[in-house]
mmCIF file with all atom_site columns, C-alpha atoms and ligand atoms in Angstrom:
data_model
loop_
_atom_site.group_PDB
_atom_site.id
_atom_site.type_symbol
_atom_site.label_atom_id
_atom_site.label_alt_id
_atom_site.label_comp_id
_atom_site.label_asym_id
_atom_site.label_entity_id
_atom_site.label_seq_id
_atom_site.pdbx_PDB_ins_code
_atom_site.Cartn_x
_atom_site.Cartn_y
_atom_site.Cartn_z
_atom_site.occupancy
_atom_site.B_iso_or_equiv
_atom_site.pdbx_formal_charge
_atom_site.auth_seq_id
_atom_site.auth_comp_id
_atom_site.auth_asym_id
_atom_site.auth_atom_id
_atom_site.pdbx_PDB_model_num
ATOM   1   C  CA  . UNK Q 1 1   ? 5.323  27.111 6.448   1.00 43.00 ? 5   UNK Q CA  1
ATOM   2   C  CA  . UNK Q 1 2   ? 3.334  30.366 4.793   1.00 45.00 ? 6   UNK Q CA  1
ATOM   3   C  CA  . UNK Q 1 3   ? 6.237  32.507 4.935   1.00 60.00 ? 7   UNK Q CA  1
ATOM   4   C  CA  . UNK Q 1 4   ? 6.015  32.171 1.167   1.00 73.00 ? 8   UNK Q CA  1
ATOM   5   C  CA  . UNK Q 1 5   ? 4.990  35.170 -0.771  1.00 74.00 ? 9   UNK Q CA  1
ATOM   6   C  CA  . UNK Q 1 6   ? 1.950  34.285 -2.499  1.00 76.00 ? 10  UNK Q CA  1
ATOM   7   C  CA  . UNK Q 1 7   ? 2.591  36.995 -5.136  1.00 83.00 ? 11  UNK Q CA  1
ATOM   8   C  CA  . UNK Q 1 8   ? 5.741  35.965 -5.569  1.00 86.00 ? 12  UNK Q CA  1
ATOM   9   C  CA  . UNK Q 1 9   ? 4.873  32.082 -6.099  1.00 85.00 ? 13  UNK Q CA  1
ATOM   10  C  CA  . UNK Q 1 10  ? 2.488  33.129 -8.453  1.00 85.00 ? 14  UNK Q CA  1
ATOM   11  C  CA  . UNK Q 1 11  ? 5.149  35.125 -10.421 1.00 89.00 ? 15  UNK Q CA  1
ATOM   12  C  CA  . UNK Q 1 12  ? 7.488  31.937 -10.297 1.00 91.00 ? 16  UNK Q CA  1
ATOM   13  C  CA  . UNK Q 1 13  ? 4.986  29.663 -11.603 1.00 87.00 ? 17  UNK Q CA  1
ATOM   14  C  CA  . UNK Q 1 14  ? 5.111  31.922 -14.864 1.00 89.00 ? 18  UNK Q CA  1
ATOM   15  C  CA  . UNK Q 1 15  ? 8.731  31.492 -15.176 1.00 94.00 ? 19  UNK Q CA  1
ATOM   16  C  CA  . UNK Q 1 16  ? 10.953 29.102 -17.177 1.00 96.00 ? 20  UNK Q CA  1
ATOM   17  C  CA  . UNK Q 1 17  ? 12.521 26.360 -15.584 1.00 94.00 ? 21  UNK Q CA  1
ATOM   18  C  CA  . UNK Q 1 18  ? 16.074 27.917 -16.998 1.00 97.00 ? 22  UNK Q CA  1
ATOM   19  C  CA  . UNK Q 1 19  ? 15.467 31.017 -15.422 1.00 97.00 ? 23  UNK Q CA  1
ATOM   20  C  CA  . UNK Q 1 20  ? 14.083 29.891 -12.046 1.00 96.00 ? 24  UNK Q CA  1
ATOM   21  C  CA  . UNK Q 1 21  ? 17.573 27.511 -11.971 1.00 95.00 ? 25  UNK Q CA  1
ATOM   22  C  CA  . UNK Q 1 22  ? 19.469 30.885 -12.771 1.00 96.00 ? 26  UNK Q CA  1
ATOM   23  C  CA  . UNK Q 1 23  ? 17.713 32.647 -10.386 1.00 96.00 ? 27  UNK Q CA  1
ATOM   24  C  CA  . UNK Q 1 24  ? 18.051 30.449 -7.630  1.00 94.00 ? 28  UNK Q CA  1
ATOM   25  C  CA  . UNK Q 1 25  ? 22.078 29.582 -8.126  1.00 93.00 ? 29  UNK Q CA  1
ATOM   26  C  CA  . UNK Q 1 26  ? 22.461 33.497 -8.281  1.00 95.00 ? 30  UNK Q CA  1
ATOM   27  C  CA  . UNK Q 1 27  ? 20.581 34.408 -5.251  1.00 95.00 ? 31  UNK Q CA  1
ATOM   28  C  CA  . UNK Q 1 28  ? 20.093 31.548 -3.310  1.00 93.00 ? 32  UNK Q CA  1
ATOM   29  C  CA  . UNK Q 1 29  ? 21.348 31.465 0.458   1.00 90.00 ? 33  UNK Q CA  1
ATOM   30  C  CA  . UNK Q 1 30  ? 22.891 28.267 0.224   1.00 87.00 ? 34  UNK Q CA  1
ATOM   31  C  CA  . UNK Q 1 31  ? 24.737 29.301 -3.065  1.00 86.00 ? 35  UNK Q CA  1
ATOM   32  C  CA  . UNK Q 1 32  ? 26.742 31.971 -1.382  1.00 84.00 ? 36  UNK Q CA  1
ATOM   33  C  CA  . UNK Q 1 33  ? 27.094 29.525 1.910   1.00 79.00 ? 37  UNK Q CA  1
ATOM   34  C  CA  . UNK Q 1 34  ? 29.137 26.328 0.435   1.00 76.00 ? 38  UNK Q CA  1
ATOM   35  C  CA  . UNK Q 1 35  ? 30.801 26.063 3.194   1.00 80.00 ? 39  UNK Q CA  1
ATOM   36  C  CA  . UNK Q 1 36  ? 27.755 25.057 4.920   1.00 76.00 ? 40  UNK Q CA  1
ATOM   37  C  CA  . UNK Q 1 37  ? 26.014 22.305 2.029   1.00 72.00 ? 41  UNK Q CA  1
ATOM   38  C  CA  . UNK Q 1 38  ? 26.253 19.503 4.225   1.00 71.00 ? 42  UNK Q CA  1
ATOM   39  C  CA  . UNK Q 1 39  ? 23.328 21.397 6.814   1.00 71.00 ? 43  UNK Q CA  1
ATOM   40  C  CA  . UNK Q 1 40  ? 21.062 22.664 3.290   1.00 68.00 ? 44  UNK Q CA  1
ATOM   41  C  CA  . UNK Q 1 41  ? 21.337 19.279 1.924   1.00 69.00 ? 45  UNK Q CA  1
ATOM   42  C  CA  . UNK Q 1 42  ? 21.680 16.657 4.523   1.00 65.00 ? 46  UNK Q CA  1
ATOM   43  C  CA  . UNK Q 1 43  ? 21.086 12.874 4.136   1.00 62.00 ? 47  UNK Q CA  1
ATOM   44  C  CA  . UNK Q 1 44  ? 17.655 12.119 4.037   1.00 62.00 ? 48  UNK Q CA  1
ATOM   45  C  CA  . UNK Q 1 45  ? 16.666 10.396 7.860   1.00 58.00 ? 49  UNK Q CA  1
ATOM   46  C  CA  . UNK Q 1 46  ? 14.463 7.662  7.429   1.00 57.00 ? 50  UNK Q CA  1
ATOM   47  C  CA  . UNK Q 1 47  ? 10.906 7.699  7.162   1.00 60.00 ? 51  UNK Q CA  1
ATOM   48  C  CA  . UNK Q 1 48  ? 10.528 5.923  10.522  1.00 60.00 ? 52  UNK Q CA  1
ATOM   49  C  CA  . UNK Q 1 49  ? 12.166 8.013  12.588  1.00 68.00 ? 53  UNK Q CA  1
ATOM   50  C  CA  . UNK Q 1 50  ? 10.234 10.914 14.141  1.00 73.00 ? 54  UNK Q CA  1
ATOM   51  C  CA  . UNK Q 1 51  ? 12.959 12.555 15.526  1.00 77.00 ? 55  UNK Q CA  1
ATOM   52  C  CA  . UNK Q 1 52  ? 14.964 12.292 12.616  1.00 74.00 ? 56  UNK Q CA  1
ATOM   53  C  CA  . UNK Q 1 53  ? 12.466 14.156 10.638  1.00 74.00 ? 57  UNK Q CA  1
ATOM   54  C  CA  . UNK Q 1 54  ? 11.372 16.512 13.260  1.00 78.00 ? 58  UNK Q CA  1
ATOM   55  C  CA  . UNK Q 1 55  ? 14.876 17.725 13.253  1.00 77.00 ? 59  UNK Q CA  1
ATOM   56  C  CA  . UNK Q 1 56  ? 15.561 17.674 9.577   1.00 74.00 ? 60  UNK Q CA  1
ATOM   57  C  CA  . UNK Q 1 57  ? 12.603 19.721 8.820   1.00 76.00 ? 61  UNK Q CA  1
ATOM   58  C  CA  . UNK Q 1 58  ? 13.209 22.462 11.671  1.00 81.00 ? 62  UNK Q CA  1
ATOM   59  C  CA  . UNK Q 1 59  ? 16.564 22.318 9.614   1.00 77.00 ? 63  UNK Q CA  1
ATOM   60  C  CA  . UNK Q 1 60  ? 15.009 23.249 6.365   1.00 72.00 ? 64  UNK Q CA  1
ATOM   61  C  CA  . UNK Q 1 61  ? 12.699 25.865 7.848   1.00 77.00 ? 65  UNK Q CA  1
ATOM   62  C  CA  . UNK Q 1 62  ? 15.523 27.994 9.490   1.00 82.00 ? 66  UNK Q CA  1
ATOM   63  C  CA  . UNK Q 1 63  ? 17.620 27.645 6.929   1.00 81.00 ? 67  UNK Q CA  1
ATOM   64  C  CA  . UNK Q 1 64  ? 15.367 28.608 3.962   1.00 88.00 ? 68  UNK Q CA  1
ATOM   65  C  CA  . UNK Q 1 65  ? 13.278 30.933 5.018   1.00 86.00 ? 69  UNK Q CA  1
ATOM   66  C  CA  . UNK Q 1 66  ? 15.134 34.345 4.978   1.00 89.00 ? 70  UNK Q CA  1
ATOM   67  C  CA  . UNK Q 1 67  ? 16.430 33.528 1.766   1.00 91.00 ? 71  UNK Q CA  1
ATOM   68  C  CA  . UNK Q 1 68  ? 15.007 35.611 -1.059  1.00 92.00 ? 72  UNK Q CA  1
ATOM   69  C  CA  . UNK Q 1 69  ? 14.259 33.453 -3.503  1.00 94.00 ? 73  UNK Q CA  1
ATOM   70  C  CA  . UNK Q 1 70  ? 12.628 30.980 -1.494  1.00 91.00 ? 74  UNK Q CA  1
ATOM   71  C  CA  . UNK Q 1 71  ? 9.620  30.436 -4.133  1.00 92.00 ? 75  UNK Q CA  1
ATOM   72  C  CA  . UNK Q 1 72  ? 12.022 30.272 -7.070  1.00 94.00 ? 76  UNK Q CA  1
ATOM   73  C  CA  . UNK Q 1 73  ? 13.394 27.497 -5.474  1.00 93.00 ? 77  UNK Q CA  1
ATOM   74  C  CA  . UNK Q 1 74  ? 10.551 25.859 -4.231  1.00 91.00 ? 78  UNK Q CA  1
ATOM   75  C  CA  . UNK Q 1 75  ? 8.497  26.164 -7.685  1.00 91.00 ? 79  UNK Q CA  1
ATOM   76  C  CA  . UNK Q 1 76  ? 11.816 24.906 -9.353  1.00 93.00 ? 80  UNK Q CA  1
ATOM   77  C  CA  . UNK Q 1 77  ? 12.263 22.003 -7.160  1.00 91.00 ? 81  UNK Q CA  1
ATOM   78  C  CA  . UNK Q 1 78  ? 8.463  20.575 -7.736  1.00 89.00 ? 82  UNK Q CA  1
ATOM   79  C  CA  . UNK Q 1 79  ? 8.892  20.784 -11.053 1.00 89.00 ? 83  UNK Q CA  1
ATOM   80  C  CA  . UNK Q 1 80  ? 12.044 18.380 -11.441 1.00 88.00 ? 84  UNK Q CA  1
ATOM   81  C  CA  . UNK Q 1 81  ? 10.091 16.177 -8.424  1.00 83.00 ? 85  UNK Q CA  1
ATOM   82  C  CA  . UNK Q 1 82  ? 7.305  15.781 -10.953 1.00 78.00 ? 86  UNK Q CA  1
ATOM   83  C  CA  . UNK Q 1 83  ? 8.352  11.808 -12.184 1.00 71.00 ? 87  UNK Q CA  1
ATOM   84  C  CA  . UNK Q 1 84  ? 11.282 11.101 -9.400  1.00 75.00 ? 88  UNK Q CA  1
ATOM   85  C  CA  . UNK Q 1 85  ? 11.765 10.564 -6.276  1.00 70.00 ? 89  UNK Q CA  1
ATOM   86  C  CA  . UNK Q 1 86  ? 12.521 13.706 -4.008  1.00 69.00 ? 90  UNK Q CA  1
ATOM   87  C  CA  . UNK Q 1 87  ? 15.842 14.310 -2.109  1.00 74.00 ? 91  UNK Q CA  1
ATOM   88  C  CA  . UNK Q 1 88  ? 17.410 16.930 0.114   1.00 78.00 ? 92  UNK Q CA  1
ATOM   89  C  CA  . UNK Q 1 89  ? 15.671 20.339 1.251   1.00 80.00 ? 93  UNK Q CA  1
ATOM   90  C  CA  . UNK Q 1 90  ? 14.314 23.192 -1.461  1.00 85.00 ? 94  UNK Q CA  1
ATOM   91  C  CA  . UNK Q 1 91  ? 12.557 26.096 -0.832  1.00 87.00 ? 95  UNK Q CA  1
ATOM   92  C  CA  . UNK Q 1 92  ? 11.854 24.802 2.970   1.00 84.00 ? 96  UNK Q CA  1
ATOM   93  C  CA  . UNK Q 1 93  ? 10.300 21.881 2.669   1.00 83.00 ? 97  UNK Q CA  1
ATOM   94  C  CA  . UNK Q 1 94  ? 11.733 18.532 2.872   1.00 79.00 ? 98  UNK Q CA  1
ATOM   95  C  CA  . UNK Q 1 95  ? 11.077 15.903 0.680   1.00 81.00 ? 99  UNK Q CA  1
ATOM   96  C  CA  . UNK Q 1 96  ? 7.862  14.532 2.235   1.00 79.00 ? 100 UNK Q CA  1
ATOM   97  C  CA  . UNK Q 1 97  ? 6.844  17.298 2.558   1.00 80.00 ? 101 UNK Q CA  1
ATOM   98  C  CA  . UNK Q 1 98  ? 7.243  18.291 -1.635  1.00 84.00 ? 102 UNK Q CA  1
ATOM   99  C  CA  . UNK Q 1 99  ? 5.833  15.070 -2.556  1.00 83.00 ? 103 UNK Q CA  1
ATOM   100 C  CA  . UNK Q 1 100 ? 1.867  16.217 -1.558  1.00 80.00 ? 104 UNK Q CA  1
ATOM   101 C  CA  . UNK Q 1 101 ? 2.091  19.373 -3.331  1.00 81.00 ? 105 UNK Q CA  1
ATOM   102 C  CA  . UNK Q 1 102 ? 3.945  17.779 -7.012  1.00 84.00 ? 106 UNK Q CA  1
ATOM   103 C  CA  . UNK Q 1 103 ? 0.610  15.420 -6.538  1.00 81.00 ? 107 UNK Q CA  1
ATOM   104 C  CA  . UNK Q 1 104 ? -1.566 18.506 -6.198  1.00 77.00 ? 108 UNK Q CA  1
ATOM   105 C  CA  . UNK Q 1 105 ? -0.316 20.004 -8.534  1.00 78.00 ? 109 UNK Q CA  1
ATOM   106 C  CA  . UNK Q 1 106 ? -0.502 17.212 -11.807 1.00 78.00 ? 110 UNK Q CA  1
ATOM   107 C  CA  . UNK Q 1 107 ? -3.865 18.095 -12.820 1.00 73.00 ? 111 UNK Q CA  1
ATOM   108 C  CA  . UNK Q 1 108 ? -2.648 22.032 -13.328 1.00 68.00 ? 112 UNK Q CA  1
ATOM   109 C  CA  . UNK Q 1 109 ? -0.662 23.484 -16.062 1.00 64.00 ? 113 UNK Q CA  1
ATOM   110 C  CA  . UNK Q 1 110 ? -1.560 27.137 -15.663 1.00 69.00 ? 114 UNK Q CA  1
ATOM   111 C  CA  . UNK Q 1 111 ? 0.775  29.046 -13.579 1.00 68.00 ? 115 UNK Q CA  1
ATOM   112 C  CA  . UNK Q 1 112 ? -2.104 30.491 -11.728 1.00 71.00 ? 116 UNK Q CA  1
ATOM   113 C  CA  . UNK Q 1 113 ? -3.480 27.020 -10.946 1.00 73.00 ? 117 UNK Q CA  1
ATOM   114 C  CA  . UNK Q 1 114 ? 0.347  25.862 -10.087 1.00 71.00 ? 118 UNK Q CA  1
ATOM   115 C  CA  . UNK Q 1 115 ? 0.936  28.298 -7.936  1.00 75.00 ? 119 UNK Q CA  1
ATOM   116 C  CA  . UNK Q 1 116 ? -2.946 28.431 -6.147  1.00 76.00 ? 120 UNK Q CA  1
ATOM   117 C  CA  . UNK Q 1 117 ? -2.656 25.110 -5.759  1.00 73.00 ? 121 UNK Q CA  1
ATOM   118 C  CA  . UNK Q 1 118 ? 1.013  25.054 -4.104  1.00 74.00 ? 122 UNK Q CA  1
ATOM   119 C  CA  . UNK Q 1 119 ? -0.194 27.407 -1.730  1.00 75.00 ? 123 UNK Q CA  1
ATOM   120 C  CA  . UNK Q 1 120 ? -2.870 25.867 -0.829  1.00 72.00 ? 124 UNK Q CA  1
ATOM   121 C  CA  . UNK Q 1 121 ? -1.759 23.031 -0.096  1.00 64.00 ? 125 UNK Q CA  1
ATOM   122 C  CA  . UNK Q 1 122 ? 1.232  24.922 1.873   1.00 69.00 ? 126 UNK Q CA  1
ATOM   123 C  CA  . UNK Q 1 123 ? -1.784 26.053 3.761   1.00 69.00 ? 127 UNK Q CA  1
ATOM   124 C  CA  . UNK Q 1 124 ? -3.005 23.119 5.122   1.00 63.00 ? 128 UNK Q CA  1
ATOM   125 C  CA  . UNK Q 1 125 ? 0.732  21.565 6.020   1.00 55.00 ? 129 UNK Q CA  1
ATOM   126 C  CA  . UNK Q 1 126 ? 1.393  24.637 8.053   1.00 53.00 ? 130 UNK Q CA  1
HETATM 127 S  S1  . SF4 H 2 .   ? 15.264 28.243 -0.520  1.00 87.06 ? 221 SF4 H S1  1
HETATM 128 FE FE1 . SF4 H 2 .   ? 16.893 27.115 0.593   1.00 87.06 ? 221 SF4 H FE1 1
HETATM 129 S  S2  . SF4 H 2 .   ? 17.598 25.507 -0.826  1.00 87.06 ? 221 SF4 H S2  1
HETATM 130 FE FE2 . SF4 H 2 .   ? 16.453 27.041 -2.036  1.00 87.06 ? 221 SF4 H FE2 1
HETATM 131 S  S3  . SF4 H 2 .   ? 17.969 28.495 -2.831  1.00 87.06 ? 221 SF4 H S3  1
HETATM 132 FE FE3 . SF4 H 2 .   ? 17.208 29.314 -0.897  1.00 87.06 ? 221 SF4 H FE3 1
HETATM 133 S  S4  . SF4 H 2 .   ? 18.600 28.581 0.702   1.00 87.06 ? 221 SF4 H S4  1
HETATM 134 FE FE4 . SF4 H 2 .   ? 18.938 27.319 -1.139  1.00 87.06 ? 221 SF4 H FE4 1
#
């Protein structure tokens, strides 16, 4: 769940919310995959169900993680989760697994303390 550049979390956290949206439909994987938007952004399982999750996060994981803008994404995503409930998988992390780090991450507004902050607590999920 490290496989995030630090470096290059800490240079997303400095970016606009316009440009990390850009940057992301440009470059994302799943942008230039449509054909395959049902497996990025599946139905969310329910909570209760271990397998269900087990299986939606190893999808989010193998999915996500070769794709190059992986902390655009990721920094974009926790910034639209900051009032709302989360839904499908960004940057490689499934909802539940977003909603620790936008909790971190209210008492920041640096983009070095965003972007510490999001990977430590990436740390301690992995
Ligand atoms: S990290 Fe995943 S969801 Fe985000 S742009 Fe890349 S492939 Fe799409």
């Amino acid at each position: 769940m490290t496989s995030i550049d630090a470096d290059r979390l800490m240079e997303a956290a400095k970016l606009s919310s316009p440009a990390l949206r850009e940057r992301t439909q440009r470059d994302g994987l799943c942008s230039k995959d449509q054909d395959r938007a049902d497996e990025w952004f599946p139905p969310q399982p329910p909570e209760t169900s271990s397998g269900a999750r087990a299986h939606y996060e190893h999808t989010a994981r193998a999915l996500c993680t070769p794709c190059p803008v992986r902390a655009e994404c990721l920094e974009f995503a926790l910034r639209q989760e900051a009032g709302q409930r989360a839904w499908g998988i960004w940057g490689g992390l499934a909802p539940w697994q977003r909603e620790p780090l936008v909790k971190a991450r209210r008492r920041h507004d640096t983009a070095h303390d965003l972007a510490s902050t999001t990977i430590r607590a990436l740390s301690q999920a992995a």
